[in-house]
Tab-separated table of C-alpha atoms in Angstrom:
chain	number	residue	atom	x	y	z
A	1	MET	CA	81.425	21.533	103.109
A	2	LYS	CA	81.884	23.789	106.152
A	3	ARG	CA	79.959	26.551	104.383
A	4	LEU	CA	77.121	24.165	103.472
A	5	LEU	CA	76.827	22.897	107.044
A	6	LEU	CA	76.628	26.453	108.360
A	7	LEU	CA	73.968	27.374	105.837
A	8	PHE	CA	72.000	24.248	106.778
A	9	ALA	CA	72.185	25.276	110.429
A	10	VAL	CA	70.786	28.684	109.586
A	11	VAL	CA	67.885	27.189	107.668
A	12	LEU	CA	67.030	25.033	110.718
A	13	GLY	CA	67.203	28.091	112.942
A	14	LEU	CA	70.136	26.763	114.929
A	15	MET	CA	72.337	29.770	114.106
A	16	PRO	CA	71.601	33.429	113.313
A	17	SER	CA	71.721	34.293	109.644
A	18	ASN	CA	74.775	36.510	109.977
A	19	ALA	CA	76.766	33.661	111.530
A	20	THR	CA	77.441	32.311	108.052
A	21	LEU	CA	78.666	35.709	106.967
A	22	ALA	CA	81.662	35.680	109.291
A	23	ALA	CA	82.620	32.101	108.533
A	24	ASP	CA	84.672	31.019	105.528
A	25	THR	CA	85.455	34.605	104.511
A	26	VAL	CA	88.164	33.770	101.970
A	27	SER	CA	87.900	31.151	99.248
A	28	PRO	CA	91.120	29.123	98.946
A	29	GLU	CA	90.569	28.995	95.170
A	30	ARG	CA	90.016	32.695	94.569
A	31	PRO	CA	89.935	35.447	97.189
A	32	PRO	CA	87.410	38.269	96.723
A	33	ASN	CA	87.913	41.148	94.355
A	34	ILE	CA	88.112	44.611	95.931
A	35	VAL	CA	86.588	47.756	94.422
A	36	TYR	CA	87.359	50.791	96.580
A	37	LEU	CA	85.656	53.960	95.327
A	38	MET	CA	86.639	57.072	97.299
A	39	ALA	CA	85.114	60.437	96.389
A	40	ASP	CA	87.185	63.547	97.028
A	41	GLU	CA	85.650	65.717	99.784
A	42	LEU	CA	82.167	64.241	99.595
A	43	ALA	CA	80.837	64.990	103.069
A	44	TYR	CA	79.015	62.835	105.596
A	45	TYR	CA	75.620	64.489	105.087
A	46	GLU	CA	75.777	65.006	101.297
A	47	LEU	CA	73.888	61.800	100.505
A	48	SER	CA	70.187	61.346	99.988
A	49	HIS	CA	69.928	58.452	102.470
A	50	MET	CA	71.114	60.965	105.079
A	51	GLY	CA	68.087	63.093	104.262
A	52	HIS	CA	69.821	65.628	102.038
A	53	PRO	CA	67.045	67.625	100.359
A	54	LYS	CA	68.947	68.641	97.224
A	55	ILE	CA	71.530	65.991	96.256
A	56	HIS	CA	70.450	62.720	94.624
A	57	THR	CA	72.432	59.522	95.327
A	58	PRO	CA	70.169	56.516	94.671
A	59	GLU	CA	73.022	54.094	93.891
A	60	ILE	CA	74.901	54.889	97.106
A	61	ASP	CA	71.620	54.549	98.989
A	62	ARG	CA	71.103	51.149	97.363
A	63	LEU	CA	74.590	50.029	98.324
A	64	ALA	CA	73.864	50.995	101.934
A	65	ALA	CA	70.589	49.060	101.843
A	66	GLU	CA	72.394	45.989	100.517
A	67	GLY	CA	75.388	46.218	102.857
A	68	ILE	CA	76.625	48.024	105.945
A	69	ARG	CA	76.826	51.729	106.717
A	70	PHE	CA	79.295	53.017	109.289
A	71	THR	CA	78.259	56.083	111.269
A	72	HIS	CA	81.610	56.776	112.967
A	73	ALA	CA	84.136	56.296	110.170
A	74	ARG	CA	86.834	58.939	110.095
A	75	ALA	CA	89.575	60.070	107.762
A	76	GLY	CA	93.178	59.353	108.615
A	77	ALA	CA	93.841	63.077	108.113
A	78	PRO	CA	91.705	66.144	107.333
A	79	VAL	CA	93.301	66.679	103.896
A	80	CYS	CA	94.003	64.718	100.726
A	81	ALA	CA	97.634	63.588	100.603
A	82	PRO	CA	98.156	62.500	104.225
A	83	LEU	CA	94.943	60.506	104.393
A	84	ARG	CA	95.863	58.647	101.204
A	85	CYS	CA	99.151	57.729	102.835
A	86	ALA	CA	97.332	56.582	105.995
A	87	LEU	CA	94.957	54.468	103.917
A	88	LEU	CA	97.585	52.868	101.719
A	89	THR	CA	100.239	52.243	104.394
A	90	GLY	CA	98.158	51.528	107.502
A	91	LYS	CA	100.052	54.189	109.477
A	92	HIS	CA	98.510	57.002	111.494
A	93	MET	CA	99.800	60.554	111.253
A	94	GLY	CA	102.353	60.071	114.004
A	95	HIS	CA	104.163	57.476	111.887
A	96	ALA	CA	103.142	58.262	108.289
A	97	SER	CA	105.718	59.296	105.710
A	98	VAL	CA	103.327	61.809	104.083
A	99	ARG	CA	101.978	64.426	106.501
A	100	ALA	CA	102.131	67.561	104.356
A	101	ASN	CA	99.383	68.354	101.876
A	102	ASP	CA	101.575	69.673	99.070
A	103	GLY	CA	100.707	66.824	96.727
A	104	GLY	CA	104.339	66.025	96.126
A	105	THR	CA	105.708	64.583	99.378
A	106	PRO	CA	106.562	60.961	98.515
A	107	LEU	CA	106.253	57.649	100.251
A	108	ARG	CA	109.606	56.180	101.215
A	109	ALA	CA	111.239	53.720	98.836
A	110	GLU	CA	109.985	50.147	99.253
A	111	GLU	CA	107.345	51.221	101.785
A	112	PRO	CA	104.661	48.485	101.894
A	113	THR	CA	101.151	49.387	100.788
A	114	ILE	CA	97.832	47.620	100.454
A	115	ALA	CA	98.619	47.182	96.759
A	116	SER	CA	102.024	45.578	97.329
A	117	MET	CA	100.495	43.205	99.891
A	118	LEU	CA	97.689	42.198	97.545
A	119	ARG	CA	100.033	41.780	94.592
A	120	GLU	CA	102.012	39.284	96.666
A	121	ARG	CA	98.678	37.504	97.267
A	122	GLY	CA	98.247	37.162	93.508
A	123	TYR	CA	96.042	40.161	92.828
A	124	ALA	CA	96.065	42.385	89.776
A	125	THR	CA	96.356	45.910	91.164
A	126	GLY	CA	95.090	49.049	89.479
A	127	GLY	CA	94.649	52.613	90.656
A	128	PHE	CA	92.523	55.254	88.937
A	129	GLY	CA	92.183	58.857	90.050
A	130	LYS	CA	94.308	61.071	92.286
A	131	TRP	CA	97.451	59.593	93.845
A	132	GLY	CA	98.919	62.342	96.071
A	133	CYS	CA	101.710	60.234	97.623
A	134	GLY	CA	104.640	61.278	95.467
A	135	GLY	CA	105.144	63.082	92.179
A	136	ARG	CA	106.872	61.742	89.114
A	137	ASP	CA	110.530	60.768	89.545
A	138	SER	CA	110.158	60.297	93.295
A	139	THR	CA	110.340	57.257	95.560
A	140	GLY	CA	106.578	57.510	95.999
A	141	VAL	CA	105.215	56.776	92.520
A	142	PRO	CA	102.424	54.156	92.591
A	143	GLU	CA	104.113	51.698	90.212
A	144	LYS	CA	106.902	51.407	92.805
A	145	HIS	CA	104.401	50.664	95.565
A	146	GLY	CA	102.505	47.662	94.330
A	147	PHE	CA	100.336	49.003	91.517
A	148	ASP	CA	100.556	47.225	88.185
A	149	THR	CA	99.036	50.342	86.684
A	150	PHE	CA	97.940	53.748	87.930
A	151	PHE	CA	96.066	56.097	85.615
A	152	GLY	CA	95.141	59.643	86.544
A	153	TYR	CA	96.891	62.405	88.441
A	154	TYR	CA	100.020	61.957	90.526
A	155	ASP	CA	100.006	65.543	91.830
A	156	GLN	CA	96.891	67.002	93.432
A	157	VAL	CA	97.318	70.486	91.947
A	158	HIS	CA	97.263	68.816	88.523
A	159	ALA	CA	94.032	67.139	89.697
A	160	HIS	CA	92.208	70.440	90.216
A	161	SER	CA	91.428	70.685	86.500
A	162	TYR	CA	89.120	68.283	84.658
A	163	TYR	CA	90.528	69.496	81.326
A	164	PRO	CA	94.308	69.081	81.697
A	165	PRO	CA	96.434	68.564	78.585
A	166	TYR	CA	97.350	65.082	79.794
A	167	LEU	CA	96.942	62.474	82.505
A	168	ILE	CA	99.624	60.123	83.816
A	169	CYS	CA	99.894	56.356	83.445
A	170	ASN	CA	102.828	54.730	85.242
A	171	SER	CA	104.735	58.028	85.155
A	172	GLU	CA	104.213	58.647	81.438
A	173	GLU	CA	101.963	61.315	79.924
A	174	VAL	CA	98.743	60.330	78.155
A	175	PRO	CA	97.518	63.310	76.052
A	176	LEU	CA	93.879	64.395	76.301
A	177	ALA	CA	92.632	65.768	73.002
A	178	GLY	CA	91.471	69.363	72.901
A	179	ASN	CA	92.577	70.268	76.437
A	180	ASN	CA	94.978	72.854	77.821
A	181	GLY	CA	94.054	73.082	81.500
A	182	GLY	CA	91.567	75.335	83.190
A	183	ARG	CA	87.811	74.886	83.053
A	184	GLN	CA	87.131	74.122	79.390
A	185	GLY	CA	88.218	71.559	76.860
A	186	GLU	CA	87.134	68.634	74.719
A	187	THR	CA	88.093	65.634	76.896
A	188	TYR	CA	86.642	65.402	80.392
A	189	SER	CA	89.364	63.677	82.391
A	190	HIS	CA	87.055	61.872	84.805
A	191	TYR	CA	85.395	60.006	81.930
A	192	ARG	CA	88.778	58.710	80.791
A	193	ILE	CA	89.682	57.639	84.323
A	194	MET	CA	86.440	55.692	84.757
A	195	ASP	CA	86.841	54.089	81.321
A	196	GLU	CA	90.302	52.834	82.295
A	197	ALA	CA	88.982	51.461	85.593
A	198	LYS	CA	86.246	49.516	83.808
A	199	LYS	CA	88.759	48.210	81.284
A	200	PHE	CA	90.966	47.052	84.151
A	201	ILE	CA	88.075	45.101	85.668
A	202	ARG	CA	87.223	43.516	82.327
A	203	ASP	CA	90.835	42.632	81.603
A	204	HIS	CA	91.288	40.947	84.994
A	205	ARG	CA	87.914	39.272	85.367
A	206	ASP	CA	89.580	35.830	85.542
A	207	GLU	CA	91.888	36.646	88.462
A	208	PRO	CA	91.465	38.466	91.776
A	209	PHE	CA	91.826	42.223	91.412
A	210	PHE	CA	92.153	45.334	93.554
A	211	CYS	CA	90.566	48.313	91.807
A	212	TYR	CA	91.446	51.434	93.805
A	213	LEU	CA	89.456	54.492	92.708
A	214	PRO	CA	90.510	57.658	94.585
A	215	ILE	CA	88.559	59.787	92.117
A	216	THR	CA	88.723	63.581	92.050
A	217	PRO	CA	85.025	64.625	91.855
A	218	PRO	CA	83.424	66.547	93.404
A	219	HIS	CA	86.625	68.401	94.402
A	220	GLY	CA	88.696	70.848	92.350
A	221	LEU	CA	87.256	73.202	89.797
A	222	TYR	CA	83.547	72.404	89.860
A	223	ASP	CA	83.108	71.386	86.246
A	224	ILE	CA	80.908	68.735	84.659
A	225	PRO	CA	79.723	68.483	81.037
A	226	SER	CA	76.284	69.984	80.468
A	227	ASP	CA	75.102	66.746	78.843
A	228	ASP	CA	76.211	64.410	81.646
A	229	PRO	CA	73.334	62.036	82.561
A	230	ALA	CA	73.489	63.253	86.166
A	231	TRP	CA	71.678	66.440	85.172
A	232	GLN	CA	68.581	64.430	84.279
A	233	GLN	CA	67.940	63.753	87.961
A	234	TYR	CA	67.663	67.489	88.616
A	235	ALA	CA	65.260	68.356	85.806
A	236	GLY	CA	62.435	70.529	87.050
A	237	TYR	CA	63.918	71.292	90.464
A	238	SER	CA	63.361	74.931	91.305
A	239	TRP	CA	66.736	75.484	92.972
A	240	ILE	CA	68.542	74.198	89.881
A	241	ASP	CA	66.600	76.634	87.695
A	242	ASP	CA	67.067	79.547	90.113
A	243	PRO	CA	69.512	82.052	88.555
A	244	SER	CA	70.460	83.364	92.013
A	245	VAL	CA	72.057	80.013	92.911
A	246	PRO	CA	75.710	80.000	91.773
A	247	GLN	CA	76.451	77.658	88.894
A	248	ASP	CA	79.253	76.003	90.881
A	249	VAL	CA	76.690	74.913	93.497
A	250	LYS	CA	74.593	73.264	90.797
A	251	ASN	CA	77.668	71.700	89.229
A	252	TYR	CA	78.751	70.315	92.583
A	253	ALA	CA	75.410	68.578	93.150
A	254	ALA	CA	75.496	67.121	89.635
A	255	MET	CA	79.058	65.910	90.194
A	256	VAL	CA	77.964	64.002	93.304
A	257	THR	CA	75.192	62.371	91.286
A	258	MET	CA	77.699	61.609	88.514
A	259	ILE	CA	79.775	59.723	91.109
A	260	ASP	CA	76.613	57.943	92.180
A	261	ASN	CA	76.011	56.908	88.570
A	262	ASN	CA	79.627	55.703	88.367
A	263	LEU	CA	79.018	53.425	91.336
A	264	GLY	CA	75.964	52.017	89.610
A	265	GLU	CA	77.930	51.451	86.387
A	266	LEU	CA	80.687	49.613	88.248
A	267	ARG	CA	78.196	47.344	90.003
A	268	GLN	CA	76.379	46.712	86.723
A	269	LEU	CA	79.698	45.712	85.147
A	270	LEU	CA	80.422	43.311	87.999
A	271	THR	CA	77.014	41.722	87.466
A	272	GLU	CA	77.581	41.508	83.705
A	273	LEU	CA	80.852	39.659	84.361
A	274	ASN	CA	79.219	37.473	87.034
A	275	LEU	CA	81.600	38.857	89.651
A	276	GLN	CA	79.067	40.539	91.927
A	277	ASP	CA	79.030	37.800	94.579
A	278	ASN	CA	82.808	37.639	94.875
A	279	THR	CA	83.524	41.359	94.950
A	280	ILE	CA	83.610	43.609	98.006
A	281	VAL	CA	82.515	47.117	97.043
A	282	PHE	CA	83.526	50.052	99.228
A	283	PHE	CA	82.124	53.538	98.801
A	284	THR	CA	83.625	56.295	100.954
A	285	GLY	CA	84.613	59.917	101.210
A	286	ASP	CA	88.217	60.916	101.765
A	287	ASN	CA	88.225	63.717	104.363
A	288	GLY	CA	85.523	65.748	106.033
A	289	GLY	CA	83.519	68.262	104.081
A	290	GLU	CA	84.269	71.920	103.550
A	291	ASP	CA	81.558	74.519	104.190
A	292	ARG	CA	81.811	75.732	100.608
A	293	PHE	CA	79.407	78.125	98.906
A	294	LYS	CA	78.734	80.125	102.092
A	295	ASP	CA	76.679	83.284	102.246
A	296	ARG	CA	74.657	85.167	104.846
A	297	GLU	CA	71.680	82.848	104.444
A	298	HIS	CA	73.848	79.706	104.389
A	299	PRO	CA	76.655	80.183	106.962
A	300	ARG	CA	77.587	76.471	106.796
A	301	GLY	CA	77.480	76.408	103.004
A	302	TYR	CA	74.624	76.251	100.528
A	303	LEU	CA	74.586	72.432	100.614
A	304	GLY	CA	75.348	72.138	104.346
A	305	PRO	CA	77.936	69.333	104.120
A	306	ASN	CA	78.497	69.163	107.888
A	307	VAL	CA	74.926	69.831	109.013
A	308	ASP	CA	72.345	67.116	109.616
A	309	PRO	CA	69.473	68.100	107.283
A	310	ARG	CA	66.953	66.432	109.589
A	311	THR	CA	67.959	68.106	112.861
A	312	GLN	CA	70.048	71.088	111.686
A	313	LEU	CA	72.703	70.044	114.214
A	314	GLY	CA	76.158	69.731	112.768
A	315	PHE	CA	79.770	68.755	113.158
A	316	ARG	CA	82.142	71.488	114.199
A	317	GLY	CA	84.795	72.587	111.715
A	318	GLY	CA	85.550	71.020	108.374
A	319	LYS	CA	88.363	70.183	106.018
A	320	ARG	CA	91.851	71.125	107.289
A	321	ASN	CA	91.063	70.846	110.995
A	322	LEU	CA	90.694	67.995	113.459
A	323	PHE	CA	87.191	68.654	114.693
A	324	GLU	CA	84.597	66.129	113.577
A	325	GLY	CA	83.687	68.185	110.526
A	326	GLY	CA	87.191	67.617	109.194
A	327	LEU	CA	87.275	63.899	109.943
A	328	ARG	CA	83.842	62.250	109.734
A	329	ILE	CA	83.230	60.589	106.367
A	330	PRO	CA	80.562	58.462	104.671
A	331	PHE	CA	81.547	54.791	104.556
A	332	VAL	CA	79.440	52.023	102.990
A	333	VAL	CA	80.455	48.436	102.134
A	334	ALA	CA	78.599	45.586	100.435
A	335	TRP	CA	79.519	41.958	99.771
A	336	PRO	CA	76.583	39.692	98.877
A	337	GLY	CA	76.313	36.614	101.082
A	338	HIS	CA	78.909	37.900	103.549
A	339	ILE	CA	77.761	41.317	104.774
A	340	ALA	CA	74.209	41.372	106.101
A	341	PRO	CA	71.982	43.786	104.129
A	342	GLY	CA	70.781	46.918	105.873
A	343	SER	CA	73.429	46.748	108.598
A	344	GLU	CA	74.630	49.777	110.514
A	345	SER	CA	77.583	50.105	112.854
A	346	ASP	CA	78.825	52.808	115.210
A	347	LEU	CA	82.315	51.287	115.381
A	348	ALA	CA	84.897	54.071	115.500
A	349	PHE	CA	87.691	53.494	112.976
A	350	TYR	CA	89.788	55.364	110.441
A	351	HIS	CA	91.854	54.928	107.278
A	352	PRO	CA	94.835	53.097	108.856
A	353	ASP	CA	92.432	50.251	109.663
A	354	LEU	CA	91.814	49.402	106.011
A	355	PHE	CA	95.211	47.743	105.493
A	356	PRO	CA	94.728	44.997	108.128
A	357	THR	CA	91.042	44.714	107.221
A	358	LEU	CA	91.801	43.915	103.592
A	359	ALA	CA	94.476	41.486	104.735
A	360	ASP	CA	91.857	39.610	106.745
A	361	LEU	CA	89.273	39.684	103.950
A	362	THR	CA	91.685	38.396	101.311
A	363	GLY	CA	93.900	36.029	103.297
A	364	ALA	CA	96.941	38.219	102.629
A	365	THR	CA	99.820	38.759	105.037
A	366	PRO	CA	100.252	42.354	106.276
A	367	PRO	CA	103.414	43.894	107.718
A	368	GLY	CA	103.783	43.603	111.459
A	369	ASP	CA	104.155	47.315	112.225
A	370	LEU	CA	100.754	48.682	111.187
A	371	ASP	CA	98.890	51.162	113.362
A	372	GLY	CA	95.499	49.968	112.184
A	373	ILE	CA	93.322	47.135	113.433
A	374	SER	CA	91.076	44.942	111.301
A	375	ILE	CA	87.378	45.783	111.249
A	376	ALA	CA	86.577	42.603	109.305
A	377	PRO	CA	84.659	41.048	112.249
A	378	THR	CA	82.265	44.013	112.293
A	379	LEU	CA	81.944	44.026	108.504
A	380	LEU	CA	81.054	40.359	108.486
A	381	GLY	CA	78.626	40.403	111.380
A	382	SER	CA	80.722	38.382	113.792
A	383	ASP	CA	79.973	38.297	117.485
A	384	ALA	CA	80.949	41.615	119.053
A	385	SER	CA	83.647	39.921	121.109
A	386	ALA	CA	85.522	39.069	117.902
A	387	GLN	CA	86.135	42.746	117.124
A	388	GLN	CA	89.443	43.927	118.518
A	389	GLN	CA	89.159	47.173	120.465
A	390	ARG	CA	91.794	49.870	120.370
A	391	GLU	CA	93.071	52.213	123.032
A	392	TYR	CA	92.925	55.327	120.890
A	393	LEU	CA	92.875	56.944	117.445
A	394	TYR	CA	95.514	59.586	116.727
A	395	TRP	CA	95.839	62.556	114.377
A	396	GLU	CA	98.246	65.384	113.776
A	397	TYR	CA	98.122	67.970	111.008
A	398	ARG	CA	100.326	71.037	110.845
A	399	GLN	CA	100.199	72.353	114.419
A	400	GLN	CA	97.028	70.511	115.428
A	401	THR	CA	96.798	67.286	117.435
A	402	ALA	CA	93.792	65.140	118.364
A	403	VAL	CA	93.123	61.833	120.115
A	404	ILE	CA	89.918	59.819	120.530
A	405	ALA	CA	89.630	57.160	123.226
A	406	GLY	CA	86.165	55.733	123.756
A	407	LYS	CA	83.712	58.591	124.146
A	408	TRP	CA	86.439	61.151	124.834
A	409	LYS	CA	88.231	63.362	122.353
A	410	VAL	CA	91.007	65.866	123.028
A	411	ILE	CA	92.160	68.530	120.590
A	412	ARG	CA	95.083	70.913	120.811
A	413	PRO	CA	94.852	73.492	118.009
A	414	LYS	CA	98.425	74.777	118.527
A	415	PRO	CA	101.508	73.285	120.204
A	416	ARG	CA	101.356	75.558	123.274
A	417	ALA	CA	97.583	75.841	123.460
A	418	ALA	CA	95.567	74.140	126.172
A	419	TRP	CA	93.968	70.806	125.378
A	420	GLN	CA	90.210	70.863	124.786
A	421	LEU	CA	88.144	67.860	125.862
A	422	PHE	CA	84.802	66.743	124.448
A	423	ASP	CA	82.422	63.912	125.274
A	424	LEU	CA	81.451	62.773	121.769
A	425	SER	CA	78.685	60.499	123.035
A	426	ALA	CA	76.779	63.484	124.432
A	427	ASP	CA	78.224	66.276	122.317
A	428	PRO	CA	79.172	65.166	118.783
A	429	GLY	CA	79.164	68.827	117.759
A	430	GLU	CA	82.074	69.513	120.138
A	431	THR	CA	80.423	72.543	121.701
A	432	LYS	CA	81.271	72.063	125.404
A	433	ASN	CA	84.901	71.936	126.515
A	434	LEU	CA	85.103	69.672	129.589
A	435	ALA	CA	88.864	69.865	130.106
A	436	SER	CA	88.634	71.616	133.470
A	437	ASP	CA	86.117	69.032	134.718
A	438	HIS	CA	88.204	65.980	133.799
A	439	PRO	CA	91.917	66.786	134.015
A	440	GLU	CA	92.767	63.111	134.499
A	441	VAL	CA	91.154	62.248	131.148
A	442	VAL	CA	93.028	65.064	129.432
A	443	ALA	CA	96.310	63.856	130.918
A	444	LYS	CA	95.684	60.278	129.797
A	445	LEU	CA	94.828	61.198	126.200
A	446	ALA	CA	97.653	63.739	126.017
A	447	GLY	CA	99.958	60.892	127.023
A	448	TYR	CA	98.686	58.840	124.096
A	449	ALA	CA	99.454	61.770	121.785
A	450	SER	CA	102.983	62.087	123.092
A	451	ALA	CA	103.627	58.369	122.605
A	452	ALA	CA	102.126	58.321	119.094
A	453	HIS	CA	104.271	61.019	117.500
A	454	GLN	CA	107.562	60.308	115.780
A	455	PRO	CA	109.480	62.732	113.550
A	456	VAL	CA	108.422	62.405	109.927
A	457	GLN	CA	110.637	60.506	107.491
A	458	ALA	CA	109.403	61.215	103.983
A	459	GLY	CA	110.626	59.841	100.686
A	460	THR	CA	112.832	61.661	98.213
A	461	TYR	CA	112.999	62.831	94.594
A	462	LEU	CA	115.403	61.179	92.196
A	463	ASP	CA	115.404	64.419	90.213
A	464	PRO	CA	116.256	67.208	92.698
A	465	ALA	CA	114.759	69.808	90.357
A	466	ARG	CA	111.426	67.888	90.307
A	467	THR	CA	111.151	68.784	86.637
A	468	ARG	CA	108.297	66.489	85.634
A	469	HIS	CA	106.499	66.987	88.936
A	470	GLU	CA	106.515	70.751	88.462
A	471	ARG	CA	105.321	70.287	84.897
A	472	ASP	CA	102.323	68.350	86.207
A	473	ARG	CA	101.473	71.145	88.619
A	474	GLN	CA	101.618	73.705	85.816
A	475	ALA	CA	99.292	71.543	83.714
A	476	LYS	CA	96.347	72.677	85.841
A	477	THR	CA	96.332	76.023	84.051
A	478	GLY	CA	97.899	74.769	80.837
A	479	PHE	CA	100.870	75.644	78.712
A	480	GLU	CA	101.487	78.385	76.173
A	481	GLN	CA	100.235	77.390	72.758
């Protein structure tokens, strides 16, 4: 009744249309399904709605047109494993249990995750893709952290190959016919992963589900079958037919379009099952882009992942560092009837914020010690005053530290180096160090950094020799026949 009254008020012009979107966000009968598709290393500017002249992403563009696009979303870390920990646990890098990027550092035993919270809420929970938060026989395996099933790669070195001899499902090996690692084989692993994700959605259509898709493309060895439908979108393009362009560049572009097609297939499946109106679909990158495929003519990479194709201005740095190029990610969300179509937000947030956000959107109860804040009010078009504001965002990786507070960002590239200060509102490319002009700002943000850091407490391996974990890492290049 409350929903009907609000809709009636909108029709009469008594309330703005997005007022209904923020009200009644969770049905008491069935909370919304969650599909979270996260591409590995897809950069902020590598999408056609960002004006990219070479890469085709019509389905992602359509999702943005039907939902909300965030312009200041950032990764929880500039590399794979730590950011997955930040996303799943709601902890920033000063508190996270996984801060190394070795692919094997585990979550601590019994550490709460988004999946464990949603399972307590009555959700079916499935993960499909690259885990990165603990190898086999560790305290960090996904089935011990809320996932009913996880199918894909537990170790990220294993995930570099699309033709491994096997994938993992709940810590057990699933053979892939005709494969032995490397760059060739009969069974393309990503196809199997997407098939399992679709099966999970079909199998759980009658109950709320969390479908977490931290897929590997376009990262790793840049391989895609020559008959993948993505290639059709590049037929007749001169740069694709140019023999001077490395094949890996062409493969990379096709892999991004393959991901785009995957998004379209998932949304088509939701429509087929009549679940489209009660499913929140997220599409994101994981960390900032890497300036891959560089040469003299293309110093920021052939595809310019961190360069605005319209202005030729770009983010400084890239993957593995804490400049904006390593942190800024694409982030698009749609939920028919709840998120206003064609919305755009400059709210600054990062991966730790997803845990409390999904708690709000689903009516679940999160732990009380999260570092993140919910961005649900912004997603749902609430009045700006409803969005909680934070003091700062915090990162550390290896010897680097960074803090953002409002328009200001400080970075210290090494423990004994001087802090650098940038005004992101005027200088998003981080070209002008203002530390000497604003020492009081530097001191304030450096204080936040000092308060945010705690010594890391990672999980452990039940098998000290890490036998099965090491086997998975070796599977990238295969085993002797």
